[in-house]
mmCIF file of C-alpha atoms in Angstrom:
data_model
loop_
_atom_site.group_PDB
_atom_site.id
_atom_site.type_symbol
_atom_site.label_atom_id
_atom_site.label_comp_id
_atom_site.label_asym_id
_atom_site.label_seq_id
_atom_site.Cartn_x
_atom_site.Cartn_y
_atom_site.Cartn_z
ATOM 1 C CA UNK A 1 -34.160 22.498 -20.774
ATOM 2 C CA UNK A 2 -33.898 18.720 -22.940
ATOM 3 C CA UNK A 3 -36.292 16.739 -21.189
ATOM 4 C CA UNK A 4 -35.547 12.802 -20.349
ATOM 5 C CA UNK A 5 -36.598 12.159 -24.035
ATOM 6 C CA UNK A 6 -35.485 14.070 -25.854
ATOM 7 C CA UNK A 7 -31.601 13.034 -24.563
ATOM 8 C CA UNK A 8 -33.043 9.497 -24.883
ATOM 9 C CA UNK A 9 -33.471 10.841 -28.515
ATOM 10 C CA UNK A 10 -30.517 12.742 -29.185
ATOM 11 C CA UNK A 11 -28.440 9.079 -28.089
ATOM 12 C CA UNK A 12 -30.823 7.079 -30.199
ATOM 13 C CA UNK A 13 -29.634 8.883 -33.902
ATOM 14 C CA UNK A 14 -25.863 8.594 -32.148
ATOM 15 C CA UNK A 15 -26.273 5.115 -32.516
ATOM 16 C CA UNK A 16 -28.263 5.366 -34.998
ATOM 17 C CA UNK A 17 -25.345 7.151 -36.934
ATOM 18 C CA UNK A 18 -22.226 4.984 -35.467
ATOM 19 C CA UNK A 19 -24.039 1.193 -37.650
ATOM 20 C CA UNK A 20 -24.235 -0.116 -40.641
ATOM 21 C CA UNK A 21 -27.744 -0.868 -42.361
ATOM 22 C CA UNK A 22 -27.837 -4.466 -41.678
ATOM 23 C CA UNK A 23 -28.468 -6.253 -45.429
ATOM 24 C CA UNK A 24 -29.899 -9.838 -45.988
ATOM 25 C CA UNK A 25 -26.304 -11.187 -45.985
ATOM 26 C CA UNK A 26 -25.224 -9.922 -42.942
ATOM 27 C CA UNK A 27 -28.951 -11.369 -41.304
ATOM 28 C CA UNK A 28 -28.036 -14.664 -42.423
ATOM 29 C CA UNK A 29 -24.186 -14.227 -40.425
ATOM 30 C CA UNK A 30 -25.991 -13.694 -37.513
ATOM 31 C CA UNK A 31 -29.010 -16.160 -37.764
ATOM 32 C CA UNK A 32 -27.216 -19.220 -38.551
ATOM 33 C CA UNK A 33 -24.180 -21.386 -36.703
ATOM 34 C CA UNK A 34 -20.800 -21.637 -38.096
ATOM 35 C CA UNK A 35 -18.945 -24.359 -38.291
ATOM 36 C CA UNK A 36 -16.114 -22.885 -35.901
ATOM 37 C CA UNK A 37 -18.727 -21.910 -33.231
ATOM 38 C CA UNK A 38 -20.027 -25.617 -33.157
ATOM 39 C CA UNK A 39 -17.458 -26.557 -30.191
ATOM 40 C CA UNK A 40 -19.738 -24.250 -28.346
ATOM 41 C CA UNK A 41 -22.060 -27.301 -28.127
ATOM 42 C CA UNK A 42 -19.614 -29.618 -26.443
ATOM 43 C CA UNK A 43 -20.397 -30.559 -22.639
ATOM 44 C CA UNK A 44 -17.122 -29.918 -20.526
ATOM 45 C CA UNK A 45 -16.280 -31.674 -17.373
ATOM 46 C CA UNK A 46 -15.283 -28.336 -15.079
ATOM 47 C CA UNK A 47 -18.128 -26.138 -15.833
ATOM 48 C CA UNK A 48 -21.442 -25.066 -14.316
ATOM 49 C CA UNK A 49 -24.555 -24.171 -14.740
ATOM 50 C CA UNK A 50 -23.839 -19.989 -15.670
ATOM 51 C CA UNK A 51 -20.927 -21.127 -17.776
ATOM 52 C CA UNK A 52 -23.635 -23.134 -19.901
ATOM 53 C CA UNK A 53 -25.390 -20.946 -20.364
ATOM 54 C CA UNK A 54 -23.498 -18.031 -21.076
ATOM 55 C CA UNK A 55 -21.016 -20.507 -23.715
ATOM 56 C CA UNK A 56 -24.621 -22.008 -25.376
ATOM 57 C CA UNK A 57 -25.258 -18.638 -26.351
ATOM 58 C CA UNK A 58 -22.948 -17.712 -28.516
ATOM 59 C CA UNK A 59 -25.050 -19.155 -31.491
ATOM 60 C CA UNK A 60 -23.846 -17.120 -33.809
ATOM 61 C CA UNK A 61 -20.998 -14.420 -36.033
ATOM 62 C CA UNK A 62 -23.557 -11.763 -35.081
ATOM 63 C CA UNK A 63 -23.179 -13.420 -30.301
ATOM 64 C CA UNK A 64 -19.539 -13.510 -31.004
ATOM 65 C CA UNK A 65 -19.129 -10.090 -32.241
ATOM 66 C CA UNK A 66 -20.838 -8.927 -29.469
ATOM 67 C CA UNK A 67 -18.994 -11.396 -27.340
ATOM 68 C CA UNK A 68 -15.391 -9.540 -28.614
ATOM 69 C CA UNK A 69 -16.641 -6.230 -28.244
ATOM 70 C CA UNK A 70 -17.715 -6.132 -24.973
ATOM 71 C CA UNK A 71 -13.763 -7.559 -23.909
ATOM 72 C CA UNK A 72 -11.724 -4.417 -25.109
ATOM 73 C CA UNK A 73 -14.365 -2.569 -22.648
ATOM 74 C CA UNK A 74 -13.357 -5.599 -20.042
ATOM 75 C CA UNK A 75 -9.960 -4.706 -21.142
ATOM 76 C CA UNK A 76 -9.445 -0.542 -20.895
ATOM 77 C CA UNK A 77 -12.047 -1.482 -17.576
ATOM 78 C CA UNK A 78 -9.292 -3.913 -16.087
ATOM 79 C CA UNK A 79 -6.270 -2.011 -17.340
ATOM 80 C CA UNK A 80 -8.331 1.678 -15.506
ATOM 81 C CA UNK A 81 -8.244 -1.381 -12.194
ATOM 82 C CA UNK A 82 -5.081 -1.835 -12.279
ATOM 83 C CA UNK A 83 -3.117 1.497 -12.470
ATOM 84 C CA UNK A 84 -5.226 2.801 -10.208
ATOM 85 C CA UNK A 85 -5.073 -0.172 -7.737
ATOM 86 C CA UNK A 86 -3.382 0.415 -4.160
ATOM 87 C CA UNK A 87 -1.193 -2.859 -4.690
ATOM 88 C CA UNK A 88 0.950 -0.887 -6.943
ATOM 89 C CA UNK A 89 1.449 2.256 -5.175
ATOM 90 C CA UNK A 90 2.333 -0.089 -0.996
ATOM 91 C CA UNK A 91 6.117 -0.440 -1.544
ATOM 92 C CA UNK A 92 8.657 2.063 -0.545
ATOM 93 C CA UNK A 93 12.110 2.046 -2.150
ATOM 94 C CA UNK A 94 15.095 3.138 -0.254
ATOM 95 C CA UNK A 95 17.584 5.521 -2.817
ATOM 96 C CA UNK A 96 21.328 6.611 -0.799
ATOM 97 C CA UNK A 97 19.731 10.014 -0.912
ATOM 98 C CA UNK A 98 16.577 9.549 1.271
ATOM 99 C CA UNK A 99 18.604 5.629 3.356
ATOM 100 C CA UNK A 100 17.402 6.863 7.307
ATOM 101 C CA UNK A 101 16.860 4.267 10.978
ATOM 102 C CA UNK A 102 15.025 1.273 9.371
ATOM 103 C CA UNK A 103 14.686 -0.493 12.846
ATOM 104 C CA UNK A 104 11.247 2.105 13.916
ATOM 105 C CA UNK A 105 9.487 0.921 9.981
ATOM 106 C CA UNK A 106 9.613 -2.284 10.492
ATOM 107 C CA UNK A 107 7.156 -4.188 11.592
ATOM 108 C CA UNK A 108 6.420 -8.087 12.381
ATOM 109 C CA UNK A 109 3.122 -9.017 9.188
ATOM 110 C CA UNK A 110 4.689 -6.354 5.560
ATOM 111 C CA UNK A 111 6.922 -7.066 4.036
ATOM 112 C CA UNK A 112 10.321 -6.141 2.382
ATOM 113 C CA UNK A 113 12.633 -6.117 0.431
ATOM 114 C CA UNK A 114 16.103 -6.856 0.895
ATOM 115 C CA UNK A 115 19.888 -7.675 -0.509
ATOM 116 C CA UNK A 116 20.755 -10.743 0.126
ATOM 117 C CA UNK A 117 24.168 -11.020 1.250
ATOM 118 C CA UNK A 118 26.387 -11.798 -1.760
ATOM 119 C CA UNK A 119 25.488 -8.356 -3.520
ATOM 120 C CA UNK A 120 27.549 -6.495 -0.107
ATOM 121 C CA UNK A 121 25.774 -3.290 0.379
ATOM 122 C CA UNK A 122 25.115 -2.267 -3.526
ATOM 123 C CA UNK A 123 23.006 0.231 -4.386
ATOM 124 C CA UNK A 124 18.834 -0.609 -5.257
ATOM 125 C CA UNK A 125 19.866 1.478 -8.560
ATOM 126 C CA UNK A 126 22.361 -0.772 -9.040
ATOM 127 C CA UNK A 127 21.204 -3.978 -9.029
ATOM 128 C CA UNK A 128 17.631 -3.574 -9.770
ATOM 129 C CA UNK A 129 14.606 -4.306 -8.554
ATOM 130 C CA UNK A 130 14.252 -8.406 -9.938
ATOM 131 C CA UNK A 131 17.089 -8.930 -7.872
ATOM 132 C CA UNK A 132 16.333 -8.417 -4.481
ATOM 133 C CA UNK A 133 14.849 -11.105 -2.701
ATOM 134 C CA UNK A 134 11.322 -10.506 -0.710
ATOM 135 C CA UNK A 135 9.775 -11.358 2.776
ATOM 136 C CA UNK A 136 6.906 -11.191 5.495
ATOM 137 C CA UNK A 137 8.281 -10.756 8.551
ATOM 138 C CA UNK A 138 7.860 -13.048 12.078
ATOM 139 C CA UNK A 139 9.593 -11.406 14.944
ATOM 140 C CA UNK A 140 11.927 -8.346 14.881
ATOM 141 C CA UNK A 141 14.858 -8.056 16.554
ATOM 142 C CA UNK A 142 16.405 -4.359 17.953
ATOM 143 C CA UNK A 143 19.849 -5.839 19.900
ATOM 144 C CA UNK A 144 21.078 -6.634 16.859
ATOM 145 C CA UNK A 145 19.326 -5.044 14.129
ATOM 146 C CA UNK A 146 17.750 -7.762 12.640
ATOM 147 C CA UNK A 147 14.919 -9.190 11.330
ATOM 148 C CA UNK A 148 13.403 -13.588 10.672
ATOM 149 C CA UNK A 149 11.369 -12.934 7.563
ATOM 150 C CA UNK A 150 9.851 -15.455 6.085
ATOM 151 C CA UNK A 151 11.519 -16.358 2.337
ATOM 152 C CA UNK A 152 8.145 -14.865 -0.140
ATOM 153 C CA UNK A 153 10.546 -14.838 -3.088
ATOM 154 C CA UNK A 154 13.634 -15.217 -4.672
ATOM 155 C CA UNK A 155 15.887 -12.708 -6.281
ATOM 156 C CA UNK A 156 15.480 -13.131 -10.140
ATOM 157 C CA UNK A 157 12.310 -15.515 -10.098
ATOM 158 C CA UNK A 158 8.952 -15.125 -10.350
ATOM 159 C CA UNK A 159 8.687 -18.862 -9.193
ATOM 160 C CA UNK A 160 7.020 -20.810 -5.476
ATOM 161 C CA UNK A 161 9.688 -21.198 -3.358
ATOM 162 C CA UNK A 162 9.379 -23.544 -0.070
ATOM 163 C CA UNK A 163 8.959 -22.437 2.690
ATOM 164 C CA UNK A 164 11.873 -20.960 4.720
ATOM 165 C CA UNK A 165 13.042 -18.586 7.373
ATOM 166 C CA UNK A 166 16.085 -16.278 7.410
ATOM 167 C CA UNK A 167 17.425 -13.444 9.173
ATOM 168 C CA UNK A 168 18.262 -10.237 7.454
ATOM 169 C CA UNK A 169 20.459 -7.034 9.116
ATOM 170 C CA UNK A 170 19.504 -4.065 9.016
ATOM 171 C CA UNK A 171 21.949 -2.607 6.694
ATOM 172 C CA UNK A 172 20.174 -5.356 3.800
ATOM 173 C CA UNK A 173 17.246 -3.532 3.805
ATOM 174 C CA UNK A 174 15.674 -2.365 -0.024
ATOM 175 C CA UNK A 175 12.140 -1.246 0.881
ATOM 176 C CA UNK A 176 9.395 -1.849 3.301
ATOM 177 C CA UNK A 177 5.300 -2.255 2.291
ATOM 178 C CA UNK A 178 3.159 0.775 3.245
ATOM 179 C CA UNK A 179 1.265 -1.354 5.629
ATOM 180 C CA UNK A 180 -1.769 1.370 4.981
ATOM 181 C CA UNK A 181 -2.942 0.595 1.189
ATOM 182 C CA UNK A 182 -3.817 -2.846 1.923
ATOM 183 C CA UNK A 183 -6.656 -2.011 0.058
ATOM 184 C CA UNK A 184 -8.628 -4.539 -2.326
ATOM 185 C CA UNK A 185 -9.886 -3.183 -5.284
ATOM 186 C CA UNK A 186 -13.202 -5.464 -4.448
ATOM 187 C CA UNK A 187 -14.712 -7.783 -1.388
ATOM 188 C CA UNK A 188 -14.050 -11.224 -1.696
ATOM 189 C CA UNK A 189 -16.657 -13.261 -2.919
ATOM 190 C CA UNK A 190 -16.901 -16.991 -4.571
ATOM 191 C CA UNK A 191 -17.785 -16.501 -7.639
ATOM 192 C CA UNK A 192 -22.066 -18.199 -9.050
ATOM 193 C CA UNK A 193 -22.296 -21.257 -10.208
ATOM 194 C CA UNK A 194 -26.098 -21.062 -11.718
ATOM 195 C CA UNK A 195 -28.354 -17.641 -13.642
ATOM 196 C CA UNK A 196 -30.167 -17.558 -9.797
ATOM 197 C CA UNK A 197 -27.534 -16.988 -8.201
ATOM 198 C CA UNK A 198 -25.820 -14.328 -10.942
ATOM 199 C CA UNK A 199 -28.932 -12.689 -10.352
ATOM 200 C CA UNK A 200 -28.667 -12.240 -6.788
ATOM 201 C CA UNK A 201 -24.821 -10.562 -6.074
ATOM 202 C CA UNK A 202 -24.481 -7.028 -6.280
ATOM 203 C CA UNK A 203 -23.353 -4.890 -7.944
ATOM 204 C CA UNK A 204 -20.032 -3.784 -6.589
ATOM 205 C CA UNK A 205 -17.021 -5.850 -7.471
ATOM 206 C CA UNK A 206 -15.181 -9.290 -5.703
ATOM 207 C CA UNK A 207 -13.070 -11.836 -6.712
ATOM 208 C CA UNK A 208 -15.438 -13.293 -7.999
ATOM 209 C CA UNK A 209 -16.122 -11.343 -11.110
ATOM 210 C CA UNK A 210 -12.432 -11.671 -11.825
ATOM 211 C CA UNK A 211 -12.336 -15.792 -10.996
ATOM 212 C CA UNK A 212 -15.550 -14.824 -13.707
ATOM 213 C CA UNK A 213 -13.347 -13.289 -16.391
ATOM 214 C CA UNK A 214 -10.610 -15.902 -15.944
ATOM 215 C CA UNK A 215 -13.255 -18.549 -17.353
ATOM 216 C CA UNK A 216 -14.100 -16.810 -20.335
ATOM 217 C CA UNK A 217 -10.644 -16.226 -20.866
ATOM 218 C CA UNK A 218 -10.674 -19.991 -20.934
ATOM 219 C CA UNK A 219 -13.491 -21.138 -22.744
ATOM 220 C CA UNK A 220 -12.863 -18.340 -25.718
ATOM 221 C CA UNK A 221 -9.026 -20.135 -25.939
ATOM 222 C CA UNK A 222 -11.030 -23.543 -25.481
ATOM 223 C CA UNK A 223 -13.640 -22.560 -29.028
ATOM 224 C CA UNK A 224 -9.934 -21.615 -30.671
ATOM 225 C CA UNK A 225 -8.930 -24.899 -30.288
ATOM 226 C CA UNK A 226 -12.268 -26.770 -30.943
ATOM 227 C CA UNK A 227 -11.195 -30.447 -31.577
ATOM 228 C CA UNK A 228 -7.685 -29.732 -33.201
ATOM 229 C CA UNK A 229 -4.636 -31.967 -31.422
ATOM 230 C CA UNK A 230 -2.321 -29.315 -31.296
ATOM 231 C CA UNK A 231 -2.471 -25.856 -29.546
ATOM 232 C CA UNK A 232 -3.665 -22.496 -30.534
ATOM 233 C CA UNK A 233 -1.814 -19.578 -29.991
ATOM 234 C CA UNK A 234 -4.031 -17.621 -27.730
ATOM 235 C CA UNK A 235 -5.618 -14.449 -29.038
ATOM 236 C CA UNK A 236 -3.780 -11.189 -27.812
ATOM 237 C CA UNK A 237 -5.969 -9.132 -26.591
ATOM 238 C CA UNK A 238 -7.773 -12.604 -24.311
ATOM 239 C CA UNK A 239 -3.893 -13.066 -22.787
ATOM 240 C CA UNK A 240 -4.355 -9.194 -22.203
ATOM 241 C CA UNK A 241 -7.138 -9.954 -20.734
ATOM 242 C CA UNK A 242 -6.612 -13.045 -18.120
ATOM 243 C CA UNK A 243 -3.354 -12.007 -17.520
ATOM 244 C CA UNK A 244 -4.600 -8.215 -16.268
ATOM 245 C CA UNK A 245 -7.163 -10.525 -13.837
ATOM 246 C CA UNK A 246 -4.877 -12.595 -12.639
ATOM 247 C CA UNK A 247 -2.660 -10.189 -11.175
ATOM 248 C CA UNK A 248 -5.537 -8.272 -10.122
ATOM 249 C CA UNK A 249 -6.917 -11.641 -8.279
ATOM 250 C CA UNK A 250 -3.594 -12.445 -7.582
ATOM 251 C CA UNK A 251 -3.672 -8.947 -5.570
ATOM 252 C CA UNK A 252 -7.128 -8.928 -3.379
ATOM 253 C CA UNK A 253 -6.732 -12.577 -2.013
ATOM 254 C CA UNK A 254 -2.914 -11.900 -0.704
ATOM 255 C CA UNK A 255 -4.719 -8.765 0.940
ATOM 256 C CA UNK A 256 -8.187 -10.176 1.818
ATOM 257 C CA UNK A 257 -6.018 -11.710 4.341
ATOM 258 C CA UNK A 258 -3.904 -10.235 5.595
ATOM 259 C CA UNK A 259 -6.787 -7.852 6.249
ATOM 260 C CA UNK A 260 -8.849 -11.280 7.547
ATOM 261 C CA UNK A 261 -11.145 -11.458 5.428
ATOM 262 C CA UNK A 262 -11.160 -15.263 4.550
ATOM 263 C CA UNK A 263 -12.298 -15.394 8.510
ATOM 264 C CA UNK A 264 -16.032 -13.402 8.272
ATOM 265 C CA UNK A 265 -17.021 -15.449 5.339
ATOM 266 C CA UNK A 266 -19.992 -18.700 5.504
ATOM 267 C CA UNK A 267 -17.690 -21.685 5.670
ATOM 268 C CA UNK A 268 -19.379 -22.517 2.485
ATOM 269 C CA UNK A 269 -18.380 -19.082 0.414
ATOM 270 C CA UNK A 270 -14.794 -20.005 1.956
ATOM 271 C CA UNK A 271 -14.888 -24.169 0.479
ATOM 272 C CA UNK A 272 -16.032 -22.595 -3.117
ATOM 273 C CA UNK A 273 -13.772 -20.475 -3.546
ATOM 274 C CA UNK A 274 -11.842 -22.233 -2.456
ATOM 275 C CA UNK A 275 -12.581 -24.589 -5.532
ATOM 276 C CA UNK A 276 -12.747 -21.850 -7.631
ATOM 277 C CA UNK A 277 -9.148 -20.592 -7.254
ATOM 278 C CA UNK A 278 -8.187 -24.532 -7.408
ATOM 279 C CA UNK A 279 -10.150 -24.683 -10.513
ATOM 280 C CA UNK A 280 -7.692 -22.157 -12.406
ATOM 281 C CA UNK A 281 -4.641 -22.140 -10.891
ATOM 282 C CA UNK A 282 -3.467 -25.808 -9.290
ATOM 283 C CA UNK A 283 0.211 -26.834 -9.976
ATOM 284 C CA UNK A 284 0.924 -30.678 -9.405
ATOM 285 C CA UNK A 285 4.691 -29.724 -8.790
ATOM 286 C CA UNK A 286 4.084 -26.430 -6.735
ATOM 287 C CA UNK A 287 1.607 -29.234 -4.160
ATOM 288 C CA UNK A 288 3.478 -32.084 -4.584
ATOM 289 C CA UNK A 289 6.364 -30.088 -2.839
ATOM 290 C CA UNK A 290 4.417 -29.662 0.223
ATOM 291 C CA UNK A 291 5.293 -32.064 2.390
ATOM 292 C CA UNK A 292 1.846 -32.891 3.947
ATOM 293 C CA UNK A 293 -0.570 -33.516 1.204
ATOM 294 C CA UNK A 294 -0.304 -37.005 -0.691
ATOM 295 C CA UNK A 295 -0.839 -37.816 -4.537
ATOM 296 C CA UNK A 296 -4.058 -37.900 -5.492
ATOM 297 C CA UNK A 297 -5.418 -41.609 -6.702
ATOM 298 C CA UNK A 298 -7.683 -39.457 -9.885
ATOM 299 C CA UNK A 299 -5.375 -37.445 -12.238
ATOM 300 C CA UNK A 300 -4.653 -34.675 -11.241
ATOM 301 C CA UNK A 301 -5.980 -31.516 -13.301
ATOM 302 C CA UNK A 302 -3.150 -29.042 -14.208
ATOM 303 C CA UNK A 303 -5.544 -25.319 -13.139
ATOM 304 C CA UNK A 304 -7.303 -23.331 -15.869
ATOM 305 C CA UNK A 305 -5.188 -20.068 -16.315
ATOM 306 C CA UNK A 306 -1.853 -22.672 -17.410
ATOM 307 C CA UNK A 307 -2.218 -22.120 -20.858
ATOM 308 C CA UNK A 308 -3.070 -19.028 -20.993
ATOM 309 C CA UNK A 309 -1.015 -16.715 -19.624
ATOM 310 C CA UNK A 310 2.345 -15.985 -19.512
ATOM 311 C CA UNK A 311 4.411 -18.145 -17.621
ATOM 312 C CA UNK A 312 5.336 -15.617 -15.669
ATOM 313 C CA UNK A 313 2.920 -14.482 -14.354
ATOM 314 C CA UNK A 314 1.816 -17.948 -13.349
ATOM 315 C CA UNK A 315 5.086 -18.292 -11.983
ATOM 316 C CA UNK A 316 4.258 -15.594 -10.240
ATOM 317 C CA UNK A 317 0.650 -15.620 -8.720
ATOM 318 C CA UNK A 318 1.599 -19.089 -7.248
ATOM 319 C CA UNK A 319 2.711 -17.544 -4.357
ATOM 320 C CA UNK A 320 -0.422 -15.954 -4.268
ATOM 321 C CA UNK A 321 -2.826 -18.579 -4.577
ATOM 322 C CA UNK A 322 -1.167 -21.713 -2.915
ATOM 323 C CA UNK A 323 -3.032 -21.474 0.451
ATOM 324 C CA UNK A 324 -6.622 -21.276 -1.291
ATOM 325 C CA UNK A 325 -4.930 -24.497 -3.456
ATOM 326 C CA UNK A 326 -3.589 -26.614 -0.815
ATOM 327 C CA UNK A 327 -6.814 -26.264 1.235
ATOM 328 C CA UNK A 328 -8.345 -27.279 -2.041
ATOM 329 C CA UNK A 329 -6.425 -29.459 -2.027
ATOM 330 C CA UNK A 330 -6.640 -31.316 1.631
ATOM 331 C CA UNK A 331 -11.094 -30.740 1.349
ATOM 332 C CA UNK A 332 -10.269 -33.535 -2.078
ATOM 333 C CA UNK A 333 -8.080 -35.475 -0.053
ATOM 334 C CA UNK A 334 -10.400 -35.834 2.941
ATOM 335 C CA UNK A 335 -13.501 -36.372 0.101
ATOM 336 C CA UNK A 336 -12.277 -39.301 -1.621
ATOM 337 C CA UNK A 337 -11.375 -40.925 1.326
ATOM 338 C CA UNK A 338 -14.783 -40.604 2.614
ATOM 339 C CA UNK A 339 -16.013 -41.728 -0.881
ATOM 340 C CA UNK A 340 -13.812 -44.674 -0.905
ATOM 341 C CA UNK A 341 -14.476 -46.630 2.537
ATOM 342 C CA UNK A 342 -17.857 -45.513 1.923
ATOM 343 C CA UNK A 343 -17.306 -47.938 -1.286
ATOM 344 C CA UNK A 344 -15.302 -50.871 1.352
ATOM 345 C CA UNK A 345 -19.369 -51.028 3.542
ATOM 346 C CA UNK A 346 -20.765 -51.197 0.713
ATOM 347 C CA UNK A 347 -18.742 -53.662 -0.393
ATOM 348 C CA UNK A 348 -18.278 -55.420 2.644
ATOM 349 C CA UNK A 349 -21.892 -55.782 3.110
ATOM 350 C CA UNK A 350 -22.186 -57.108 0.248
ATOM 351 C CA UNK A 351 -21.241 -61.016 1.780
ATOM 352 C CA UNK A 352 -25.058 -60.316 4.165
ATOM 353 C CA UNK A 353 -27.263 -58.727 1.680
ATOM 354 C CA UNK A 354 -29.730 -60.373 4.604
ATOM 355 C CA UNK A 355 -28.371 -57.452 6.891
ATOM 356 C CA UNK A 356 -29.349 -55.317 4.719
ATOM 357 C CA UNK A 357 -30.400 -51.648 6.329
ATOM 358 C CA UNK A 358 -30.318 -53.449 10.297
ATOM 359 C CA UNK A 359 -29.104 -51.577 13.424
ATOM 360 C CA UNK A 360 -27.486 -53.435 15.578
ATOM 361 C CA UNK A 361 -29.182 -52.111 19.680
ATOM 362 C CA UNK A 362 -26.005 -52.410 22.379
ATOM 363 C CA UNK A 363 -27.207 -54.030 26.270
ATOM 364 C CA UNK A 364 -25.613 -50.949 26.553
ATOM 365 C CA UNK A 365 -27.580 -48.461 25.455
ATOM 366 C CA UNK A 366 -28.629 -47.146 28.317
ATOM 367 C CA UNK A 367 -25.811 -46.575 30.865
ATOM 368 C CA UNK A 368 -23.135 -43.820 30.223
#
């Protein structure tokens, strides 16, 4: 039987046969920094230490070719994950042939697809999947054969809708969610923000991996953008990777929330994850539609993925990431409020420099 050494030699010969000899010109290309890579030396306000290190590691055509080859492998892996993801087979559509009494199939918490009242009794095959309205069931009324639902998506639109409730009759039902298929593709973790944190990550797929891929897509597009004032078209393979990743990330974030995984995260990790989702998907129009929020005094940062993915994908993911984005926005507002209060206090203390650092003692300190 061949030993491990023989196997290694065989694979080494195979690999060497698939590659050509490096010429002097090839070596020069790998050792020099071309002009179009010089934008990679520019600092970015949004990047962390890990992203900065990855950016600075691309220094030549050779290293950029390695990145592109890795991206093509990544594209295939993402396609495989999407095709085998449980969410791809988690919704059951009714047809006229298998129509049954749906009351025992629907329970609070699951998602249903239904015809709105103006569609009457048209079959699902006639109106199409995109023409259905979707909502999460809040309560069941068996007497009137209806459900109160929270509307998640309007028919024929992927735009995030304002939260509202409506009543759905049993004869409007077109499909139900398979609750047993609520299994995310990976664990719920934020992306590492430093090389030390990256080295401590597990080998299991996590939401943090998807976030890192989204950041890479934006970084690659920023490289092509360079110093150009006009928008540069996103390469097809980058857009494909970005959209596949966004779909998987959005689905996993929803499933983790439904499964209660968010409650298991530590406060620091939860806040970090919210902030990273905000960085990628913040949308000023969506957030301003939430009456609980007030506009930020600073310029509002648009999510990094908005210029990378198709508007249909962008609008479709907004409903999925909205809770994370809103929590991060409120956290930013609270941080800004505290900073403003601190500035006011420090400003008022500047009028009394002699009292700086003094602590007032209460005459009632010894009493309850």
